[in-house]
Coordinates of C-alpha atoms and ligand atoms in Angstrom, one line a residue:
X3 CA 19.1 124.6 158.5
X4 CA 22.2 125.0 160.7
X5 CA 20.6 124.3 164.1
X6 CA 21.4 120.6 164.3
X7 CA 25.0 120.8 163.2
X8 CA 27.9 119.9 165.5
X9 CA 29.2 123.1 167.0
X10 CA 32.9 123.8 167.7
X11 CA 34.2 127.0 169.4
X12 CA 37.3 127.2 167.1
X13 CA 38.1 125.3 164.0
X14 CA 41.5 125.5 162.4
X15 CA 41.8 124.4 158.7
X16 CA 45.2 123.0 157.8
X17 CA 48.0 121.7 160.0
X18 CA 51.1 123.2 158.5
X19 CA 53.2 126.0 160.0
X20 CA 50.3 128.4 160.3
X21 CA 47.7 125.9 161.4
X22 CA 49.8 123.8 163.8
X23 CA 51.1 126.9 165.6
X24 CA 47.7 128.6 165.8
X25 CA 45.9 125.4 167.0
X26 CA 48.5 124.4 169.6
X27 CA 49.0 127.9 170.9
X28 CA 45.2 128.2 171.5
X29 CA 45.1 124.8 173.2
X30 CA 47.9 125.9 175.5
X31 CA 45.7 128.8 176.5
X32 CA 42.8 126.6 177.4
X33 CA 40.8 127.0 174.1
X34 CA 38.9 124.0 172.6
X35 CA 40.1 123.5 169.1
X36 CA 39.3 121.2 166.3
X37 CA 42.1 120.9 163.7
X38 CA 40.9 119.8 160.3
X39 CA 43.6 118.5 157.8
X40 CA 42.8 117.2 154.3
X41 CA 45.8 114.9 154.3
X42 CA 46.5 111.8 156.3
X43 CA 48.9 111.2 159.3
X44 CA 52.2 110.3 157.8
X45 CA 53.9 107.0 158.8
X46 CA 56.8 108.4 160.9
X47 CA 58.4 107.1 164.1
X48 CA 56.6 109.6 166.4
X49 CA 53.2 109.0 164.8
X50 CA 53.6 105.2 165.2
X51 CA 54.8 105.6 168.8
X52 CA 51.6 107.7 169.5
X53 CA 49.6 104.7 168.5
X54 CA 47.9 106.3 165.5
X55 CA 46.7 103.4 163.4
X56 CA 45.6 105.0 160.2
X57 CA 48.9 106.3 158.7
X58 CA 49.9 106.9 155.1
X59 CA 53.3 105.8 154.0
X60 CA 55.8 108.3 152.8
X61 CA 56.5 107.9 149.0
X62 CA 58.9 105.1 149.5
X63 CA 59.6 102.2 147.0
X64 CA 56.5 101.2 145.1
X65 CA 54.4 103.2 147.5
X66 CA 55.7 106.3 145.7
X67 CA 53.4 105.5 142.8
X68 CA 50.3 106.6 144.7
X69 CA 51.9 108.4 147.7
X70 CA 53.9 111.0 145.8
X71 CA 51.4 113.3 144.2
X72 CA 48.1 114.4 145.8
X73 CA 46.7 116.8 143.3
X74 CA 47.9 118.3 140.0
X75 CA 46.5 121.3 138.2
X76 CA 47.4 122.9 135.0
X77 CA 46.0 125.5 132.6
X78 CA 42.9 124.1 130.9
X79 CA 42.0 121.8 133.8
X80 CA 38.9 123.1 135.6
X81 CA 38.4 123.4 139.4
X82 CA 41.1 122.5 141.8
X83 CA 42.7 120.1 139.3
X84 CA 42.9 116.4 139.2
X85 CA 43.2 114.6 142.5
X86 CA 45.5 111.6 141.9
X87 CA 45.5 110.2 145.5
X88 CA 44.3 111.3 148.9
X89 CA 47.5 109.8 150.3
X90 CA 49.8 111.8 148.0
X91 CA 52.4 114.1 149.5
X92 CA 52.6 116.9 147.0
X93 CA 50.2 119.3 145.2
X94 CA 51.7 120.6 141.9
X95 CA 50.1 123.6 140.3
X96 CA 51.4 124.4 136.8
X97 CA 50.7 127.9 135.8
X98 CA 51.6 130.0 132.7
X99 CA 53.2 132.7 134.8
X100 CA 53.9 130.9 138.1
X101 CA 53.9 127.2 139.1
X102 CA 53.6 126.2 142.8
X103 CA 54.4 123.1 144.8
X104 CA 53.0 122.5 148.3
X105 CA 52.1 119.4 150.4
X106 CA 49.4 117.5 152.1
X107 CA 49.3 115.7 155.4
X108 CA 49.2 116.3 159.2
X109 CA 52.1 118.6 159.7
X110 CA 51.8 120.3 156.3
X111 CA 54.9 121.6 154.7
X112 CA 57.2 120.4 157.5
X113 CA 57.3 116.9 155.9
X114 CA 58.7 118.1 152.6
X115 CA 60.6 121.2 153.6
X116 CA 64.3 121.4 153.7
X117 CA 64.4 122.4 157.4
X118 CA 66.1 125.8 156.8
X119 CA 64.7 128.0 159.5
X120 CA 65.3 131.7 159.2
X121 CA 64.1 135.1 160.1
X122 CA 63.3 137.5 157.2
X123 CA 66.1 139.2 155.2
X124 CA 65.1 142.6 156.5
X125 CA 65.3 142.9 160.3
X126 CA 62.4 145.4 160.2
X127 CA 60.2 143.2 158.0
X128 CA 57.1 143.6 160.2
X129 CA 57.5 147.3 160.8
X130 CA 55.3 150.0 159.3
X131 CA 52.8 147.5 157.9
X132 CA 49.9 148.0 160.4
X133 CA 49.6 149.4 163.9
X134 CA 49.9 146.7 166.5
X135 CA 52.5 144.5 164.7
X136 CA 56.2 145.2 165.0
X137 CA 59.4 143.4 164.4
X138 CA 60.4 143.8 168.0
X139 CA 57.2 142.1 169.3
X140 CA 57.5 139.4 166.6
X141 CA 61.0 138.5 167.7
X142 CA 59.7 136.6 170.7
X143 CA 57.6 134.4 168.4
X144 CA 60.6 133.6 166.1
X145 CA 62.7 132.7 169.1
X146 CA 59.9 130.4 170.5
X147 CA 59.4 128.7 167.1
X148 CA 63.1 128.1 166.5
X149 CA 63.3 126.5 169.9
X150 CA 60.3 124.3 169.2
X151 CA 61.8 123.2 165.9
X152 CA 65.2 122.4 167.6
X153 CA 66.9 124.5 165.0
X154 CA 70.6 125.0 165.0
X155 CA 73.4 126.0 162.7
X156 CA 75.7 123.0 162.0
X157 CA 79.2 122.9 163.3
X158 CA 82.3 121.0 162.1
X159 CA 81.7 118.1 164.6
X160 CA 78.5 117.3 162.8
X161 CA 80.5 115.7 159.9
X162 CA 77.8 116.4 157.4
X163 CA 78.5 114.9 153.9
X164 CA 78.6 117.4 151.1
X165 CA 78.5 120.4 153.6
X166 CA 79.4 123.5 151.5
X167 CA 81.7 125.1 154.0
X168 CA 84.0 122.1 153.7
X169 CA 83.3 121.3 150.1
X170 CA 84.4 124.9 149.0
X171 CA 87.1 125.4 151.6
X172 CA 89.8 125.2 148.9
X173 CA 87.7 126.2 145.9
X174 CA 88.9 129.1 143.8
X175 CA 85.4 129.6 142.4
X176 CA 83.0 129.3 145.3
X177 CA 83.1 130.1 149.0
X178 CA 81.0 129.2 152.0
X179 CA 83.0 130.7 154.9
X180 CA 81.9 132.8 157.8
X181 CA 80.9 135.7 155.5
X182 CA 78.2 133.4 154.1
X183 CA 76.1 132.6 157.2
X184 CA 74.5 129.1 157.1
X185 CA 70.8 128.6 158.0
X186 CA 69.7 127.1 161.3
X187 CA 68.3 123.6 160.5
X188 CA 65.8 121.4 162.2
X189 CA 67.6 118.1 161.7
X190 CA 69.5 115.8 164.0
X191 CA 73.2 116.5 163.4
X192 CA 75.1 114.3 165.8
X193 CA 77.1 112.6 163.1
X194 CA 74.8 109.5 162.6
X195 CA 75.2 108.7 159.0
X196 CA 71.7 107.1 158.7
X197 CA 70.3 110.6 159.6
X198 CA 72.1 112.1 156.6
X199 CA 70.0 110.3 153.9
X200 CA 66.3 110.1 153.1
X201 CA 65.4 112.9 155.4
X202 CA 64.2 115.7 153.2
X203 CA 61.6 116.4 150.5
X204 CA 60.1 112.9 150.7
X205 CA 59.7 113.1 154.4
X206 CA 61.6 111.8 157.4
X207 CA 60.6 108.3 158.4
X208 CA 63.0 108.0 161.3
X209 CA 62.2 111.5 162.7
X210 CA 65.7 113.0 162.1
X211 CA 64.0 116.0 160.7
X212 CA 61.8 117.8 163.2
X213 CA 58.2 117.8 161.8
X214 CA 55.2 119.6 163.2
X215 CA 53.3 116.4 164.0
X216 CA 56.1 115.4 166.4
X217 CA 57.0 118.8 167.9
X218 CA 53.6 120.5 168.2
X219 CA 50.6 118.5 167.2
X220 CA 51.0 115.2 169.1
X221 CA 52.0 116.9 172.4
X222 CA 49.0 119.3 172.1
X223 CA 46.6 116.3 171.6
X224 CA 47.5 115.3 175.1
X225 CA 46.2 118.7 176.2
X226 CA 43.0 118.3 174.4
X227 CA 43.6 119.3 170.8
X228 CA 41.2 117.4 168.5
X229 CA 42.8 116.5 165.2
X230 CA 40.7 115.1 162.3
X231 CA 42.8 114.1 159.3
X232 CA 41.5 113.4 155.8
X233 CA 38.9 116.2 156.1
X234 CA 39.0 118.8 153.4
X235 CA 37.1 122.0 154.0
X236 CA 35.3 122.8 150.7
X237 CA 33.5 126.0 151.6
X238 CA 32.8 128.5 154.3
X239 CA 29.5 130.2 155.0
X240 CA 29.1 133.2 157.3
X241 CA 26.0 132.7 159.5
X242 CA 23.6 135.6 160.2
X243 CA 23.7 134.8 163.9
X244 CA 27.6 134.9 163.9
X245 CA 30.1 132.1 163.3
X246 CA 30.5 130.0 160.2
X247 CA 29.2 126.9 158.6
X248 CA 31.8 124.6 157.1
X249 CA 31.3 122.1 154.3
X250 CA 33.8 119.4 154.7
X251 CA 34.7 116.3 152.6
X252 CA 35.4 113.4 154.9
X253 CA 37.7 111.1 152.8
X254 CA 37.6 108.4 155.5
X255 CA 33.8 107.9 155.2
X256 CA 33.7 109.3 151.6
X257 CA 30.9 111.7 152.3
X258 CA 30.3 115.4 152.9
X259 CA 29.6 116.7 156.4
X260 CA 28.7 120.1 157.7
X261 CA 29.7 121.7 161.0
X262 CA 29.4 125.0 162.7
X263 CA 32.2 127.0 164.3
X264 CA 32.3 130.2 166.4
X265 CA 35.7 131.1 165.0
X266 CA 37.5 129.7 162.0
X267 CA 41.2 130.0 161.4
X268 CA 42.1 129.3 157.8
X269 CA 45.6 127.9 157.4
X270 CA 45.3 125.7 154.3
X271 CA 48.6 127.1 152.7
X272 CA 48.6 130.0 150.2
X273 CA 47.3 128.0 147.2
X274 CA 44.4 126.3 149.0
X275 CA 43.5 129.2 151.3
X276 CA 43.1 131.4 148.3
X277 CA 41.0 128.7 146.5
X278 CA 38.8 128.3 149.6
X279 CA 38.2 132.0 150.0
X280 CA 37.6 132.7 146.3
X281 CA 35.2 129.8 146.0
X282 CA 33.3 130.6 149.2
X283 CA 32.8 134.1 148.0
X284 CA 31.7 133.0 144.6
X285 CA 29.0 130.8 145.9
X286 CA 27.8 133.4 148.3
X287 CA 29.2 132.0 151.5
X288 CA 31.5 134.9 152.2
X289 CA 31.3 138.5 151.2
X290 CA 33.7 141.4 150.8
X291 CA 37.5 140.9 150.7
X292 CA 37.9 143.4 147.8
X293 CA 41.7 143.0 147.9
X294 CA 41.6 139.1 147.8
X295 CA 44.4 137.9 145.5
X296 CA 46.6 141.1 145.8
X297 CA 50.2 140.9 146.9
X298 CA 51.1 137.4 145.7
X299 CA 54.7 136.5 145.9
X300 CA 56.9 133.6 144.9
X301 CA 59.6 134.8 147.4
X302 CA 62.0 135.2 144.5
X303 CA 62.4 131.4 144.2
X304 CA 64.5 130.1 141.3
X305 CA 65.5 126.5 141.0
X306 CA 68.2 125.0 138.7
X307 CA 69.6 121.6 138.0
X308 CA 73.4 121.6 138.2
X309 CA 74.5 118.7 136.0
X310 CA 77.8 118.1 137.8
X311 CA 77.9 114.4 137.0
X312 CA 80.8 114.2 139.5
X313 CA 82.5 110.9 139.5
X314 CA 82.3 109.1 142.9
X315 CA 80.0 111.8 144.3
X316 CA 76.8 111.1 146.2
X317 CA 75.1 114.4 146.6
X318 CA 71.9 112.8 147.9
X319 CA 73.7 112.5 151.2
X320 CA 73.8 115.2 153.9
X321 CA 71.4 117.5 155.6
X322 CA 68.3 118.5 153.5
X323 CA 70.4 121.4 152.1
X324 CA 74.2 121.2 151.7
X325 CA 74.3 124.8 152.8
X326 CA 74.7 128.2 151.3
X327 CA 77.5 129.3 149.1
X328 CA 78.6 132.3 147.1
X329 CA 81.0 133.2 144.2
X330 CA 84.5 133.8 145.4
X331 CA 86.1 137.1 144.3
X332 CA 89.4 136.1 142.6
X333 CA 91.2 139.3 143.8
X334 CA 90.2 139.3 147.5
X335 CA 89.3 135.6 147.9
X336 CA 86.2 136.8 149.7
X337 CA 82.5 136.1 149.0
X338 CA 80.9 138.4 146.3
X339 CA 77.7 139.7 147.9
X340 CA 74.7 138.5 146.0
X341 CA 71.4 136.7 146.2
X342 CA 70.8 133.9 148.7
X343 CA 71.8 130.6 147.1
X344 CA 71.9 127.1 148.5
X345 CA 73.0 123.7 147.1
X346 CA 71.0 120.5 147.5
X347 CA 71.3 116.9 146.4
X348 CA 68.3 114.8 145.6
X349 CA 68.0 113.6 149.2
X350 CA 65.7 110.6 149.3
X351 CA 66.2 109.5 145.7
X352 CA 67.2 106.1 147.0
X353 CA 63.7 105.5 148.1
X354 CA 62.1 106.2 144.7
X355 CA 61.1 103.4 142.3
X356 CA 63.5 104.4 139.5
X357 CA 65.9 102.4 137.5
X358 CA 69.3 102.1 139.3
X359 CA 71.4 103.7 136.6
X360 CA 69.1 106.7 136.6
X361 CA 69.3 107.0 140.4
X362 CA 73.1 106.7 140.2
X363 CA 73.2 109.6 137.8
X364 CA 70.8 111.7 139.9
X365 CA 73.1 111.2 142.9
X366 CA 76.0 112.7 141.0
X367 CA 74.1 115.9 140.2
X368 CA 73.1 118.8 142.4
X369 CA 70.3 121.3 142.6
X370 CA 70.7 125.0 143.2
X371 CA 68.0 127.1 144.8
X372 CA 68.1 130.9 144.9
X373 CA 65.7 133.1 146.6
X374 CA 65.3 136.8 147.6
X375 CA 62.9 139.5 148.2
X376 CA 60.6 140.0 145.2
X377 CA 58.1 142.9 145.1
X378 CA 55.1 140.8 146.0
X379 CA 53.3 142.4 143.2
X380 CA 51.7 139.3 141.7
X381 CA 47.9 138.8 141.6
X382 CA 45.9 135.6 142.3
X383 CA 42.8 135.5 140.1
X384 CA 39.7 133.3 140.2
X385 CA 38.4 132.6 136.7
X386 CA 35.7 130.0 136.1
X387 CA 36.4 128.1 139.3
X388 CA 40.1 128.0 138.7
X389 CA 43.0 129.8 140.5
X390 CA 45.5 131.6 138.2
X391 CA 48.5 133.7 139.1
X392 CA 49.5 136.8 137.3
X393 CA 53.2 137.3 138.0
X394 CA 55.4 139.5 135.8
X395 CA 59.0 138.4 136.0
X396 CA 60.3 141.6 134.5
X397 CA 59.0 143.6 137.4
X398 CA 60.8 141.4 139.9
X399 CA 64.5 141.9 139.2
X400 CA 65.6 139.4 141.8
X401 CA 64.7 136.6 139.4
X402 CA 67.0 137.9 136.7
X403 CA 69.8 138.5 139.3
X404 CA 69.6 134.9 140.4
X405 CA 69.5 133.6 136.8
X406 CA 72.6 135.6 136.0
X407 CA 74.2 134.0 139.1
X408 CA 73.2 130.5 137.7
X409 CA 74.9 131.3 134.4
X410 CA 78.1 132.4 136.2
X411 CA 78.0 129.2 138.3
X412 CA 77.8 127.2 135.1
X413 CA 80.7 129.2 133.6
X414 CA 82.9 128.8 136.6
X415 CA 82.2 125.1 137.2
X416 CA 82.2 124.4 133.5
X417 CA 79.1 122.2 134.1
X418 CA 75.6 122.9 132.8
X419 CA 73.2 124.7 135.1
X420 CA 69.7 124.2 133.6
X421 CA 66.7 126.2 134.5
X422 CA 63.4 127.4 133.0
X423 CA 64.2 131.1 132.1
X424 CA 60.6 132.3 131.6
X425 CA 58.7 129.9 133.9
X426 CA 59.0 130.9 137.5
X427 CA 58.3 128.1 140.0
X428 CA 58.0 128.4 143.7
X429 CA 57.9 126.3 146.8
X430 CA 57.3 129.4 148.9
X431 CA 54.0 130.9 147.6
X432 CA 52.8 133.7 149.9
X433 CA 50.4 136.7 150.0
X434 CA 47.1 137.1 148.3
X435 CA 45.2 137.4 151.6
X436 CA 47.8 139.8 153.0
X437 CA 48.0 141.9 156.2
X438 CA 47.3 145.5 155.4
X439 CA 46.0 148.6 157.2
X440 CA 42.6 148.5 155.4
X441 CA 40.4 146.3 153.2
X442 CA 41.3 148.1 150.0
X443 CA 45.0 147.0 150.4
X444 CA 44.7 143.7 152.1
X445 CA 42.4 141.0 153.6
X446 CA 43.4 140.8 157.2
X447 CA 44.2 143.4 159.9
X448 CA 46.6 143.4 162.8
X449 CA 44.9 140.6 164.7
X450 CA 44.7 138.3 161.6
X451 CA 40.9 138.8 161.4
X452 CA 39.4 139.2 157.9
X453 CA 38.1 142.7 157.4
X454 CA 34.3 142.6 157.5
X455 CA 34.1 139.0 158.5
X456 CA 34.3 138.8 162.3
X457 CA 35.6 135.5 163.7
X458 CA 37.4 134.5 160.4
X459 CA 41.2 134.6 160.6
X460 CA 44.0 133.7 158.3
X461 CA 47.1 132.2 159.9
X462 CA 49.2 130.9 157.0
X463 CA 51.6 132.2 154.3
X464 CA 48.8 133.9 152.4
X465 CA 48.6 136.5 155.1
X466 CA 52.2 137.6 154.9
X467 CA 52.5 141.3 153.9
X468 CA 55.6 141.0 151.8
X469 CA 58.3 138.6 150.7
X470 CA 60.7 137.7 153.5
X471 CA 63.4 136.9 150.9
X472 CA 64.5 133.9 153.1
X473 CA 62.8 130.6 153.7
X474 CA 59.4 131.7 155.1
X475 CA 58.2 129.0 157.5
X476 CA 59.4 130.7 160.6
X477 CA 57.8 134.0 159.5
X478 CA 54.5 132.1 158.9
X479 CA 54.8 130.5 162.4
X480 CA 55.6 133.9 164.0
X481 CA 52.5 135.3 162.4
X482 CA 50.3 132.4 163.5
X483 CA 51.6 132.7 167.1
X484 CA 50.9 136.4 167.2
X485 CA 47.4 135.8 165.9
X486 CA 46.6 132.9 168.3
X487 CA 48.0 134.8 171.4
X488 CA 45.9 137.7 170.3
X489 CA 42.7 135.5 170.3
X490 CA 43.7 133.9 173.6
X491 CA 44.3 137.4 175.2
X492 CA 41.0 138.6 173.9
X493 CA 39.2 135.6 175.5
X494 CA 41.0 136.3 178.8
X495 CA 40.0 140.0 178.7
X496 CA 36.4 138.9 177.9
X497 CA 34.4 139.5 174.8
X498 CA 31.3 141.7 175.0
X499 CA 28.2 139.5 175.4
X500 CA 26.7 140.9 172.3
X501 CA 29.5 139.5 170.2
X502 CA 29.4 136.0 171.8
X503 CA 28.0 133.1 169.9
X504 CA 25.6 130.8 171.7
X505 CA 27.1 127.3 172.3
Ligands
FAD11 C1 60.1 121.1 148.7 C2 59.9 122.3 149.7 C3 60.9 122.7 150.5 C4 60.8 123.7 151.4 N1 61.8 124.1 152.2 C5 61.7 125.1 153.1 C6 62.7 125.4 154.0 O1 63.8 124.8 154.0 N2 62.4 126.4 154.9 C7 61.3 127.1 154.9 O2 61.1 128.0 155.8 N3 60.3 126.8 154.1 C8 60.4 125.8 153.2 N4 59.4 125.5 152.4 C9 58.2 126.3 152.4 C10 57.3 125.9 153.6 O3 57.0 124.5 153.6 C11 56.0 126.8 153.6 O4 56.4 128.1 153.5 C12 55.2 126.5 154.8 O5 54.8 125.1 154.9 C13 53.9 127.3 154.6 O6 53.1 127.1 155.8 P1 51.5 127.2 155.7 O7 50.9 127.0 157.0 O8 51.2 128.4 154.9 O9 51.1 126.0 154.7 P2 51.4 124.5 154.7 O10 52.5 124.1 155.6 O11 51.5 124.0 153.3 O12 50.1 123.8 155.4 C14 48.8 123.8 154.8 C15 48.1 122.6 155.2 O13 46.7 122.7 154.9 C16 46.2 121.5 154.4 N5 45.0 121.9 153.6 C17 45.0 122.5 152.4 N6 43.7 122.7 152.0 C18 42.9 122.2 153.0 C19 41.5 122.2 153.2 N7 40.7 122.7 152.2 N8 41.0 121.6 154.3 C20 41.9 121.1 155.2 N9 43.2 121.1 155.1 C21 43.8 121.7 154.0 C22 47.4 121.0 153.6 O14 47.2 119.6 153.3 C23 48.6 121.3 154.5 O15 48.8 120.3 155.4 C24 59.5 124.4 151.5 C25 58.4 124.0 150.7 C26 58.6 122.9 149.8 C27 57.4 122.4 149.0

């Protein structure tokens, strides 16, 4: 049944931080890799320059109508939810205990992310998880990725509109001085005002934000990386002779196809990797993984609308985030230590097809995002073909700490800060297929290989062993780099013949 299928040595599923890093690292080491991505190439400067003809617009103007949302799921809706458009940028998963937003397209989350690139809150994040992984060894991978992403902390010459260190310089209530270190960001900051608008959650058409298609994927294609967009992997089957059979939906030809791979690296992002693994196990394609779903985390994310309605302000301008800030202690004038909070405007609102008075109002308001280390004690469950998250807010105190901070910000600014108190929502879902010393506690071991399923690896945020408490993309990238270098090293050292799969 599988003899006549196209065979690939290594297939990577998903082209976000995990998939792009794993695929390009393997190609650098001489491995043949096929990268499957369910979303399209996005219409950005670098993709156009590379001569890629079939590109999907970013959600700009009227195009936003069918380019904004890819898939939406909510309680009561069966399966993966309702696909609104294969060209849509966002997946929105509404859940009773946790809602999740992620994205679709070649380059994954890099198109919609706010370009804050950080190491975990704890410098020893990777220590004492499993043998063979340490914070010291991972540091090389963080440094490599930060360099790839051209990440830097802004300075005063950058003249960034709405930058919190300047905005709060004379504020009695808030502070963003040297005691509140700013994140490194992957955006052009040489003072060009056109780079300080429309370069954030809705993508970066002019390339001012560094995205993975530009920095990793297109260069790796010149070295042999094969990228197939608009291909969604629907299920995985472990083959008796070794390797895997993949069932793939080809949205270009609107038909299913099947292929065979020696190694499969799953990097479809937490939500979709968990769906793929649960579904494949349910239909008998995969076995084992007793701890699948354990250790889910929302990274302490809390989002609030700050209805500043400040006359003359345009908070949609600036870098994707305006920067971190903290409450100012009235006695000492210094920052009060507390959770990590950043201010944002609705960067990109100008490109949306909304009535002008509404856009004008949205430009005068801000968004506050808080995050921190939660206990990663949520559970992803698979019930009747649907993914659900069990997440108990009360056992993750970071969320109430941040909500208290939101209330204090409202009090001090005398402006409403609105948030959903009992409905956590995250753009940083992680865990569920986590790294752990054994299969009772996690899904993957120190090499990223799934326990009991040789040749199947998990390279994305679902494999993270704990909440980093800071924006996680660099931690995902460091993990994927570790995993891919491990595979490349194993290949160099030579795999025993008995474990090789016939080409
Ligand atoms: C609005 C927003 C702002 C953010 N800001 C930041 C920030 O400033 N800093 C930060 O560090 N993080 C940020 N993040 C989070 C960051 O984007 C994620 O942590 C990161 O992208 C996770 O990487 P990943 O590889 O796990 O998944 P992703 O980057 O989501 O990549 C997964 C890819 O797999 C594809 N895929 C899914 N299913 C399949 C399938 N079955 N077959 C083939 N392909 C598939 C998807 O289309 C996607 O392209 C933000 C996220 C959002 C939504």
